[in-house]
PDB file of C-alpha atoms in Angstrom:
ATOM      1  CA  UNK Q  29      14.292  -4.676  -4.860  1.00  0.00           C
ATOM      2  CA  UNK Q  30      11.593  -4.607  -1.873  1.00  0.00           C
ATOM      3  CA  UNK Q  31      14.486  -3.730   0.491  1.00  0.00           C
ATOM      4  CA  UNK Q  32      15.416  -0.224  -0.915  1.00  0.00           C
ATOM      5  CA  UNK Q  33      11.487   0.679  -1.751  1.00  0.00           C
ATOM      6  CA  UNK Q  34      10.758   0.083   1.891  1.00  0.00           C
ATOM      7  CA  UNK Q  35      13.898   1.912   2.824  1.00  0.00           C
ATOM      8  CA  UNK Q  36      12.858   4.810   0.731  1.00  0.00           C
ATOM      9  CA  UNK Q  37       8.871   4.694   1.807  1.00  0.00           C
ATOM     10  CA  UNK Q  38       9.551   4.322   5.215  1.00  0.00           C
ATOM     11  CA  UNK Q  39      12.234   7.066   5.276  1.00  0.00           C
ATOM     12  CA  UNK Q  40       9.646   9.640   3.241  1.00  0.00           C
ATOM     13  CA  UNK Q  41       6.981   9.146   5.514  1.00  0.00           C
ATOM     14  CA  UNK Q  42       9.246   9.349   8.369  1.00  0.00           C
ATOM     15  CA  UNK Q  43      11.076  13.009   7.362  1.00  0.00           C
ATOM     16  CA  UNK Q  44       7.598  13.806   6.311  1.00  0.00           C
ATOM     17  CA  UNK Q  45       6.635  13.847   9.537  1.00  0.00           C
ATOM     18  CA  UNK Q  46       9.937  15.261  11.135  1.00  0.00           C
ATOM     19  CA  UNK Q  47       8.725  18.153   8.459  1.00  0.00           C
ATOM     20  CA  UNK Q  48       5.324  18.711  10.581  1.00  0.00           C
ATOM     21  CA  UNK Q  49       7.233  18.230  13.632  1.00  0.00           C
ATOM     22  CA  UNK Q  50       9.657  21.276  13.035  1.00  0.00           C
ATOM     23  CA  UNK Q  51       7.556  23.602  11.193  1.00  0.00           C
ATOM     24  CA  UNK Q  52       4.009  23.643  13.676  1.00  0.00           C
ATOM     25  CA  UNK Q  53       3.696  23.121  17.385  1.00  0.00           C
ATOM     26  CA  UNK Q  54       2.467  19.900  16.996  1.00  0.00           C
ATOM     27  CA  UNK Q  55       3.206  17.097  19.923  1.00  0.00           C
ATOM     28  CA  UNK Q  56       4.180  13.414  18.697  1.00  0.00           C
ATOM     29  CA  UNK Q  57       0.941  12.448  19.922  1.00  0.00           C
ATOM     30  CA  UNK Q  58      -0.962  14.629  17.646  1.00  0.00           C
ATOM     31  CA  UNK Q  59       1.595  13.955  14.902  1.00  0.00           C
ATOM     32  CA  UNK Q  60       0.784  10.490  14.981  1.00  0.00           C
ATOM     33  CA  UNK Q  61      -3.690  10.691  14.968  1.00  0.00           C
ATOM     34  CA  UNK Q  62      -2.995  12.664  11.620  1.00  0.00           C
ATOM     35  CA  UNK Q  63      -0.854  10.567  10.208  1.00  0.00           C
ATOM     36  CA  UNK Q  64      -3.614   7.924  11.226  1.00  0.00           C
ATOM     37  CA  UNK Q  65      -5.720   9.356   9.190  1.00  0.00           C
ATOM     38  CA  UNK Q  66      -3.805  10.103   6.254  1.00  0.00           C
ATOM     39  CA  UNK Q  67      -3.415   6.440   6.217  1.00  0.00           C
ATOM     40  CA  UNK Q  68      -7.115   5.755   6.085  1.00  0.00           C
ATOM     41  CA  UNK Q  69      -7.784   8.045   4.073  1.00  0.00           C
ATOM     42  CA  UNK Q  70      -4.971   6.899   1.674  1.00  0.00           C
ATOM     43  CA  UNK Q  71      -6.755   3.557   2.061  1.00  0.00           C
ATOM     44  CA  UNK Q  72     -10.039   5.063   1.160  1.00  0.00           C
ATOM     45  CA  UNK Q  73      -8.308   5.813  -2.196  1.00  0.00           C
ATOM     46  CA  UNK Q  74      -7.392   2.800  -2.745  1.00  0.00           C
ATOM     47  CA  UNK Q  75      -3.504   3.800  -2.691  1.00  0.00           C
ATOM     48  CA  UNK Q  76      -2.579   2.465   0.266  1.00  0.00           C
ATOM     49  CA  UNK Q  77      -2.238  -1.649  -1.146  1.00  0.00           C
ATOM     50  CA  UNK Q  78      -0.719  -0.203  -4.486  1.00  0.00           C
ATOM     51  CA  UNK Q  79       1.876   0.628  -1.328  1.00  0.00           C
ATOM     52  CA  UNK Q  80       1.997  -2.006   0.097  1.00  0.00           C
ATOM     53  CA  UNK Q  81       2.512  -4.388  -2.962  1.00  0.00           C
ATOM     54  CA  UNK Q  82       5.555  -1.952  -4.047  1.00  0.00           C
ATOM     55  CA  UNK Q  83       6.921  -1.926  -0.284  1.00  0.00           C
ATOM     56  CA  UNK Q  84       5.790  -4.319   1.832  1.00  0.00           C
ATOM     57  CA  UNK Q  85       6.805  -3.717   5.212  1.00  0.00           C
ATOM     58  CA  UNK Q  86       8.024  -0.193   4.227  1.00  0.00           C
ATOM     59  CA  UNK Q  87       3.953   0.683   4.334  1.00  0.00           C
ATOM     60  CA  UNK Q  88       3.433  -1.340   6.627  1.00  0.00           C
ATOM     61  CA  UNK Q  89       6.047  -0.266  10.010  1.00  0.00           C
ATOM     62  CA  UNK Q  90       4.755   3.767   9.891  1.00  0.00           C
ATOM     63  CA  UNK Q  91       1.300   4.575  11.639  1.00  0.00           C
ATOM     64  CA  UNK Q  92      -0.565   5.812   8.422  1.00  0.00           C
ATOM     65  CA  UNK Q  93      -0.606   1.608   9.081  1.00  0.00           C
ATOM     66  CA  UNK Q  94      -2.837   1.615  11.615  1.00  0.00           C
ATOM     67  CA  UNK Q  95      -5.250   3.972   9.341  1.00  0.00           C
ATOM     68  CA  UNK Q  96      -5.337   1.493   6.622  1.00  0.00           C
ATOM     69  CA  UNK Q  97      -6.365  -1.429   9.302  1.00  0.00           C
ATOM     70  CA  UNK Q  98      -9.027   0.059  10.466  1.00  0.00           C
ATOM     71  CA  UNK Q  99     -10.787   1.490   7.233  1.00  0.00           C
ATOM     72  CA  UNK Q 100      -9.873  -2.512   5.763  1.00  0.00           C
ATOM     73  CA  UNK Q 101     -11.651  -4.051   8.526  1.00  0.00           C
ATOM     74  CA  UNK Q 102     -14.439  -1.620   8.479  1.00  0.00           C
ATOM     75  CA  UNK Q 103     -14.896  -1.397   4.933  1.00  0.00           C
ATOM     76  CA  UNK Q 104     -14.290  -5.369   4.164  1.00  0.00           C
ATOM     77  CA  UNK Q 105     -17.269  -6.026   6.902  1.00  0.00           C
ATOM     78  CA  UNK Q 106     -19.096  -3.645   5.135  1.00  0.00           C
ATOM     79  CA  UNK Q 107     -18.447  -5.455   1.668  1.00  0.00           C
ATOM     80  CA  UNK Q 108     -19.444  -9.069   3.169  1.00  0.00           C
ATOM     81  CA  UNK Q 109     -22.360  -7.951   5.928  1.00  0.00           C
ATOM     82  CA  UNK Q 110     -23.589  -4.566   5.507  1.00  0.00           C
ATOM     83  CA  UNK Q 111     -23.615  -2.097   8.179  1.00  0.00           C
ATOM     84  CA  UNK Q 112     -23.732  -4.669  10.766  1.00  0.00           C
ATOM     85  CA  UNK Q 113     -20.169  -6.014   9.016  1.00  0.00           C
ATOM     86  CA  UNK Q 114     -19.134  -2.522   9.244  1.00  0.00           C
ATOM     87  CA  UNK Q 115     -19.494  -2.474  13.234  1.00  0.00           C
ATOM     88  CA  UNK Q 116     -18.011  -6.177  13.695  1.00  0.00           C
ATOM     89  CA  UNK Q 117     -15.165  -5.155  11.497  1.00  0.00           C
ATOM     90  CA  UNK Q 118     -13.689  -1.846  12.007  1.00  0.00           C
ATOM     91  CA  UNK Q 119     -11.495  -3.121  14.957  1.00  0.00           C
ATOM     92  CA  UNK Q 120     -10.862  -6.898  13.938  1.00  0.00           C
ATOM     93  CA  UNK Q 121      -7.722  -6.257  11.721  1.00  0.00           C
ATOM     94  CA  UNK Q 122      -5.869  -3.712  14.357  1.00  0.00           C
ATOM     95  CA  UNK Q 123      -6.929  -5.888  17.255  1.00  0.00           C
ATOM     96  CA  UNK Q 124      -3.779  -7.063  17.970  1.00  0.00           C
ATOM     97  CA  UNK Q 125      -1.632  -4.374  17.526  1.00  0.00           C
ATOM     98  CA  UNK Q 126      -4.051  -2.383  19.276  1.00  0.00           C
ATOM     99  CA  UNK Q 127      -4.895  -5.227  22.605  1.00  0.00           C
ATOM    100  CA  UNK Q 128      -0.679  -5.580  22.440  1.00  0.00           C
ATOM    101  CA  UNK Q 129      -0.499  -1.804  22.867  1.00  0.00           C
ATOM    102  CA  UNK Q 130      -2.505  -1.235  25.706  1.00  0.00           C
ATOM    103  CA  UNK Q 131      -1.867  -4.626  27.811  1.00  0.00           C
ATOM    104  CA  UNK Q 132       1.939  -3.597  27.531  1.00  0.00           C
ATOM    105  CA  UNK Q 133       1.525   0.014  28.321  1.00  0.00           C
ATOM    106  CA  UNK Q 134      -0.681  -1.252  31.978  1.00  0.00           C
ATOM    107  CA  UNK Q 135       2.584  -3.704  32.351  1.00  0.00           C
ATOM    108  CA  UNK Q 136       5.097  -1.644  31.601  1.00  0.00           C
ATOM    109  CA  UNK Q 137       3.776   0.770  33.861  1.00  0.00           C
ATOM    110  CA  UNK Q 138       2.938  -1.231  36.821  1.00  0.00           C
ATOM    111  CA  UNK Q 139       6.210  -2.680  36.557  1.00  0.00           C
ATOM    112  CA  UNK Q 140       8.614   0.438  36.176  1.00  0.00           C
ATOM    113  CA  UNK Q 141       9.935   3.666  38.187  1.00  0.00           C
ATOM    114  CA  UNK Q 142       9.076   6.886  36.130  1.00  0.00           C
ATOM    115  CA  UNK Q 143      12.565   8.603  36.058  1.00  0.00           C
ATOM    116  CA  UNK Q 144      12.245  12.079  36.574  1.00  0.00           C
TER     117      UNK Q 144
ATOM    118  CA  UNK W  24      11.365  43.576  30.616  1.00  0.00           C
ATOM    119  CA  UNK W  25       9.007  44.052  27.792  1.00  0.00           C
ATOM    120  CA  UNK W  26       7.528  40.583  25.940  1.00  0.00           C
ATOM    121  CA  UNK W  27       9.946  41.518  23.288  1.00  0.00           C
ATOM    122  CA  UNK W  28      13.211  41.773  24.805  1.00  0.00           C
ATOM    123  CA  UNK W  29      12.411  38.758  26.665  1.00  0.00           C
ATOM    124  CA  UNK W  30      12.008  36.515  23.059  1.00  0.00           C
ATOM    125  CA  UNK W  31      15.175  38.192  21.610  1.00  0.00           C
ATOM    126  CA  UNK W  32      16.836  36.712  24.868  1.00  0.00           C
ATOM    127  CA  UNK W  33      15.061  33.555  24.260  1.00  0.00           C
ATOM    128  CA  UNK W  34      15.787  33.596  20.745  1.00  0.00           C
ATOM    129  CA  UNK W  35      19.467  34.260  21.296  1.00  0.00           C
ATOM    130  CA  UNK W  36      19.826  31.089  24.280  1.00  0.00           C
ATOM    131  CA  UNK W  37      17.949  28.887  22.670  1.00  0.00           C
ATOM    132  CA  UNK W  38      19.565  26.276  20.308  1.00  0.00           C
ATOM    133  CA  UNK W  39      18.856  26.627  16.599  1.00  0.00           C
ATOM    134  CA  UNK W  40      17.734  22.970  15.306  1.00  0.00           C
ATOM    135  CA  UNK W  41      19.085  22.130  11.603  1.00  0.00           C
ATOM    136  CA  UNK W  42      15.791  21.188   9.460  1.00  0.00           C
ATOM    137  CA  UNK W  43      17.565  20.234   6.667  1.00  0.00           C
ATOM    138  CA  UNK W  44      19.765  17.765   8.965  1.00  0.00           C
ATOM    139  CA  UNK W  45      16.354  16.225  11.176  1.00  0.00           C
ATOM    140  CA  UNK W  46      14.559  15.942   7.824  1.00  0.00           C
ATOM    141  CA  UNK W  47      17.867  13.300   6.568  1.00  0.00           C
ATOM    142  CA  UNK W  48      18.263  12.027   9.878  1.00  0.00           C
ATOM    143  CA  UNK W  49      14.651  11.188  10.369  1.00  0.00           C
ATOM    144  CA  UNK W  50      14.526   9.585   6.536  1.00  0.00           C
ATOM    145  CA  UNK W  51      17.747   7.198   7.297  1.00  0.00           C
ATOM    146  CA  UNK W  52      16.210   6.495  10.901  1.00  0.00           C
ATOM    147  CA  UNK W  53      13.141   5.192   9.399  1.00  0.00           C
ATOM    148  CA  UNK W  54      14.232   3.815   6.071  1.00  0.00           C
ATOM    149  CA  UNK W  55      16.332   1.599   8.472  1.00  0.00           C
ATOM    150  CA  UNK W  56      13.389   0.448  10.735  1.00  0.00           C
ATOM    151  CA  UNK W  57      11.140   0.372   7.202  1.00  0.00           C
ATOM    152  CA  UNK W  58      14.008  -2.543   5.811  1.00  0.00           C
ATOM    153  CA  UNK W  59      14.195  -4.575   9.459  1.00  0.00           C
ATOM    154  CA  UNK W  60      10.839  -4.547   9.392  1.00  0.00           C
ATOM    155  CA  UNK W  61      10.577  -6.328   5.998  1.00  0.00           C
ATOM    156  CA  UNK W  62      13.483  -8.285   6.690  1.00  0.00           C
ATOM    157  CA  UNK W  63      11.305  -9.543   9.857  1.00  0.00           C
ATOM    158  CA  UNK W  64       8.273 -10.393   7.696  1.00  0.00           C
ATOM    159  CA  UNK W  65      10.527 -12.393   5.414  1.00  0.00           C
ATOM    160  CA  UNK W  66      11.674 -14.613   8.176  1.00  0.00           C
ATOM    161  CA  UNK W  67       8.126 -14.975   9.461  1.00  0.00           C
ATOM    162  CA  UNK W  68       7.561 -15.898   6.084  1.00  0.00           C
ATOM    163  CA  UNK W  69       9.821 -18.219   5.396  1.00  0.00           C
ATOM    164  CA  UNK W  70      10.334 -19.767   8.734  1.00  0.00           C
ATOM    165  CA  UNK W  71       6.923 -19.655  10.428  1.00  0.00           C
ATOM    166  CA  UNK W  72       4.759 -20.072   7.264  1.00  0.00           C
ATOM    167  CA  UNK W  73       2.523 -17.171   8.192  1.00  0.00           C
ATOM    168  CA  UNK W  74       0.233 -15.615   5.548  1.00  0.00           C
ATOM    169  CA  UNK W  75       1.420 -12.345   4.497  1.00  0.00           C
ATOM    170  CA  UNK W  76      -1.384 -10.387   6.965  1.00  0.00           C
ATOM    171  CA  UNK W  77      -0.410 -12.526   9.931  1.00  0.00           C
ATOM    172  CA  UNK W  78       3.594 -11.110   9.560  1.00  0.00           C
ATOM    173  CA  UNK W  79       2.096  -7.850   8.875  1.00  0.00           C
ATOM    174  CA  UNK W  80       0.159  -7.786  12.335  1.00  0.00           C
ATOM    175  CA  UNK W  81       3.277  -9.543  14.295  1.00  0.00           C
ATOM    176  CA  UNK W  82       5.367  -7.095  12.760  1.00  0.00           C
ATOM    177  CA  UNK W  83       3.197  -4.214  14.592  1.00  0.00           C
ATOM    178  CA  UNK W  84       2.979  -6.149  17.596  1.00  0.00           C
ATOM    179  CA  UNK W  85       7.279  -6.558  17.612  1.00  0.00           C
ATOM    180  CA  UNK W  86       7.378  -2.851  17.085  1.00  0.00           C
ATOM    181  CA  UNK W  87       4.878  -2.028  19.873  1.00  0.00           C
ATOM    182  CA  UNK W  88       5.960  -4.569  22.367  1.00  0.00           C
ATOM    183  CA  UNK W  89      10.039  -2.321  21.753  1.00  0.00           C
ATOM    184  CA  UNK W  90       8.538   0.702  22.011  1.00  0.00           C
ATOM    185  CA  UNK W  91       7.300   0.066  25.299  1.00  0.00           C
ATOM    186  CA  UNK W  92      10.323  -1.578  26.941  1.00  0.00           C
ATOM    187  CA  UNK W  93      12.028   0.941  25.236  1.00  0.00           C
ATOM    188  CA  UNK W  94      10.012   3.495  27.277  1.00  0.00           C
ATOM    189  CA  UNK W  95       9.986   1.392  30.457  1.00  0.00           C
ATOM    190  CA  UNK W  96      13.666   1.178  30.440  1.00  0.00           C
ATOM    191  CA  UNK W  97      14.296   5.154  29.784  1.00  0.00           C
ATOM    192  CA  UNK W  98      15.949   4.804  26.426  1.00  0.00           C
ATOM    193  CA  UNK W  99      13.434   5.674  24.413  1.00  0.00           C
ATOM    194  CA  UNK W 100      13.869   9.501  24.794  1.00  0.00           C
ATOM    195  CA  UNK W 101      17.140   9.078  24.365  1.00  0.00           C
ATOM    196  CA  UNK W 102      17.323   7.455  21.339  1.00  0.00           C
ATOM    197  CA  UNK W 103      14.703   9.410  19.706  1.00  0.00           C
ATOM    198  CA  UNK W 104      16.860  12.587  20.719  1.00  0.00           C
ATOM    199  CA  UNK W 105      19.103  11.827  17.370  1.00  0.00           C
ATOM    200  CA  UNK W 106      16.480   9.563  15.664  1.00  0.00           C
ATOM    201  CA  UNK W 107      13.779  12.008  15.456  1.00  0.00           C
ATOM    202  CA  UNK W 108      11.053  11.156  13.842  1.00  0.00           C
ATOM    203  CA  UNK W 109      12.318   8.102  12.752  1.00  0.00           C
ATOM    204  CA  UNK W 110      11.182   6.405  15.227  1.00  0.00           C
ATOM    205  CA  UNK W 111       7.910   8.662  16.521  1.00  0.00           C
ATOM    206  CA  UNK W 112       6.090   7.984  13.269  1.00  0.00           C
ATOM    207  CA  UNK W 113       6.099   3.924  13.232  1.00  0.00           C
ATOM    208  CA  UNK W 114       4.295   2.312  15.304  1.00  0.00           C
ATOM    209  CA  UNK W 115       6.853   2.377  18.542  1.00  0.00           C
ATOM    210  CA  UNK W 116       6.013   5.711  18.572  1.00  0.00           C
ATOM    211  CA  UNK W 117       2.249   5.202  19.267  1.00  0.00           C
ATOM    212  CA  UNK W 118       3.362   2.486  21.982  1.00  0.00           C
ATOM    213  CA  UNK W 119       5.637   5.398  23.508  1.00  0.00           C
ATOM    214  CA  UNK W 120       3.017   7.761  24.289  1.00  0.00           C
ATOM    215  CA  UNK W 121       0.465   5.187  25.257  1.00  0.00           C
ATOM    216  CA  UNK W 122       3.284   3.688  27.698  1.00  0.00           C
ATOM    217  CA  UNK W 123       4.639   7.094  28.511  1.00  0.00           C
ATOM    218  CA  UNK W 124       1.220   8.604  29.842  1.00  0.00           C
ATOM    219  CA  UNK W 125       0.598   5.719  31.910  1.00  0.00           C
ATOM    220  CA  UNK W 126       3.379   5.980  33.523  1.00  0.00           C
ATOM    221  CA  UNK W 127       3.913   8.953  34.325  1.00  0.00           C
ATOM    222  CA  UNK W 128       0.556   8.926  36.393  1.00  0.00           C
ATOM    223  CA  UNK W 129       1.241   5.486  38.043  1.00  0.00           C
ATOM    224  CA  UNK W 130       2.453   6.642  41.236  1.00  0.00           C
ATOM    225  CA  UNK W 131      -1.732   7.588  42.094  1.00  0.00           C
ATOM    226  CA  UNK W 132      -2.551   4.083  42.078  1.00  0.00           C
ATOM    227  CA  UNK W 133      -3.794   1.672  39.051  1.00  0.00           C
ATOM    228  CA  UNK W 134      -7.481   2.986  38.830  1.00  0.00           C
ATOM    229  CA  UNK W 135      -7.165   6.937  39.314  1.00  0.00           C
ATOM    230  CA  UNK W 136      -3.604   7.257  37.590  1.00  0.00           C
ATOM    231  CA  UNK W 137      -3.545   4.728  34.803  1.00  0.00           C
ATOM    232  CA  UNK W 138      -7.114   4.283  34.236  1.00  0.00           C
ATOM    233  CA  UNK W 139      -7.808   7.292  33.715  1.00  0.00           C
ATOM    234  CA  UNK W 140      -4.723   8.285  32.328  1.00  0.00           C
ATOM    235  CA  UNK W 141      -3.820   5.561  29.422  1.00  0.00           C
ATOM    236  CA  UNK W 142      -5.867   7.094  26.868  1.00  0.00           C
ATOM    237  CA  UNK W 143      -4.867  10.855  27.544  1.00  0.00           C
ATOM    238  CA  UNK W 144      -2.742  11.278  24.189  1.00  0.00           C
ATOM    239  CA  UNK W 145      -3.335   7.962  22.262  1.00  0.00           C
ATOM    240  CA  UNK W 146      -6.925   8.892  22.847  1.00  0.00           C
ATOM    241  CA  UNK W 147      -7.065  11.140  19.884  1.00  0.00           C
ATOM    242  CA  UNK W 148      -5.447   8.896  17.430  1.00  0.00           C
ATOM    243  CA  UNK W 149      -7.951   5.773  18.195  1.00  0.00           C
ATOM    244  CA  UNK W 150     -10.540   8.556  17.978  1.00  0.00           C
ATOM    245  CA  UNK W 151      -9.737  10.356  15.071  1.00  0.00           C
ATOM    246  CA  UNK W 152      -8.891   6.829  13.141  1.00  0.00           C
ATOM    247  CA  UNK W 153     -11.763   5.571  14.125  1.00  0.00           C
ATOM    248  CA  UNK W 154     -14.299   7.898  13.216  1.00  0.00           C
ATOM    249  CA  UNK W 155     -12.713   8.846   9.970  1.00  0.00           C
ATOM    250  CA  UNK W 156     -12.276   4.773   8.996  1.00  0.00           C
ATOM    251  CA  UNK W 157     -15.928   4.664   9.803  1.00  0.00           C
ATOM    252  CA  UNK W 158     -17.009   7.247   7.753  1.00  0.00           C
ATOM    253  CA  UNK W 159     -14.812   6.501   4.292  1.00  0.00           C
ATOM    254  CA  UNK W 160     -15.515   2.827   4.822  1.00  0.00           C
ATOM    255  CA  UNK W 161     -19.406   3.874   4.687  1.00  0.00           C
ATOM    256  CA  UNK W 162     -19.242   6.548   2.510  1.00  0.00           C
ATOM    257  CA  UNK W 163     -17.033   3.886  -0.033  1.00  0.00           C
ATOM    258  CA  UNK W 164     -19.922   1.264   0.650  1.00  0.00           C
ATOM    259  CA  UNK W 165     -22.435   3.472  -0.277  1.00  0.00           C
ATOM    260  CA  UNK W 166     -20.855   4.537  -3.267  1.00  0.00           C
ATOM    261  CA  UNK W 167     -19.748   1.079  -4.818  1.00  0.00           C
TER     262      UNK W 167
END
């Protein structure tokens, strides 16, 4: 059932972090650029689509995501066009989460009152 | 007062946080965003006919797009107050701090304050992603 393995990735990778969170003085932001690269590292490995076949979306909603995007775009450039592949790739599969983030950060804060 | 006496006060005031409950909290918080999120590929699936690495990047652009207007509106610290890390480690989380950090400097203007301000914490995680997916996509190249 893909339901319950993403339920049960999700929620590892998710208390794993809570783990680092409690234990270190580490901010979110930090929390989340090492869990970034975990994830490409993880994809480096080759372990990160065996996850994503036995999860799905499970692998695919925590950060570590973002990781595997950008070492799969960088490393399938690499694979069809060398190291100029490697330089047109690296960014093409996390564009959109990645333009998405940034164009609704600029809205969001144009558009809102910091409450303080 | 000495440095000591002063963290035996602080030690005594401030509130002792459960691990054991954040770390079950945290796992329910995002085992529950983990399944919506598959349930919403499914429906782009099935509905949309998308190809499996389409859903995959709409599913990252849902979860950024609420954890933005979850930050605009205020309720994002809020809810992440019980949720933990359930919902700082997916992607909303990344959104949050991106969002967060710009606005919290837009009152200097849209150049000075969120120019230069956007990338402040999210700056490290495009950095350190970056640079390591570089070097493990070459190094893998190489290799193969």
């Amino acid at each position: 059932m893909i339901y319950i393995n993403a339920f049960i990735l999700c929620g590892l990778i998710c208390a794993l972090g809570q783990l680092l969170l409690d234990n270190t003085n580490l901010t979110p932001g930090h929390l989340n650029a090492i869990l970034v690269v975990i994830g490409a590292f993880l994809s480096f490995l080759g372990l990160y689509e065996v996850m994503l076949d036995w999860a799905g979306a499970g692998a695919s909603v925590p950060i570590t995501n973002f990781g595997h995007l950008l070492f799969k775009g960088a490393y399938e450039g690499f694979l069809s066009d060398g190291f100029t592949g490697l330089l047109k790739g690296i960014l093409s599969t996390s564009s959109g989460g990645l333009s998405v983030a940034i164009i609704m950060a600029f809205l969001v804060a144009i558009f809102s009152k910091p409450k303080h | 007062m000495k440095l000591k006496e002063y963290e035996k006060l602080v030690d005594k005031h401030s509130k002792k946080e459960n691990k054991l409950l954040n770390f079950f909290i945290s796992f329910l918080f995002g085992g529950i965003i983990g399944v919506l999120g598959e349930l919403f590929v499914v429906f782009l699936e099935k509905k949309f006919y998308l190809p499996l690495s389409e859903a995959y990047m709409y599913l990252m652009i849902f979860l950024v797009v609420f954890g933005s207007i979850l930050t605009g509106t205020g309720y994002f610290d809020k809810v992440v107050s019980f949720a933990k890390a359930g919902l700082i480690v997916p992607t909303t989380g990344f959104a949050h701090t991106m969002t967060s950090c710009a606005m919290d400097h837009a009152e200097e203007g849209p150049v000075k304050g969120i120019g230069s301000n956007i990338f402040k914490m999210t700056g490290c995680v495009i950095l350190y992603g970056l640079v390591s997916a570089f070097f493990l996509a070459l190094l893998k190249g190489v290799i193969k």
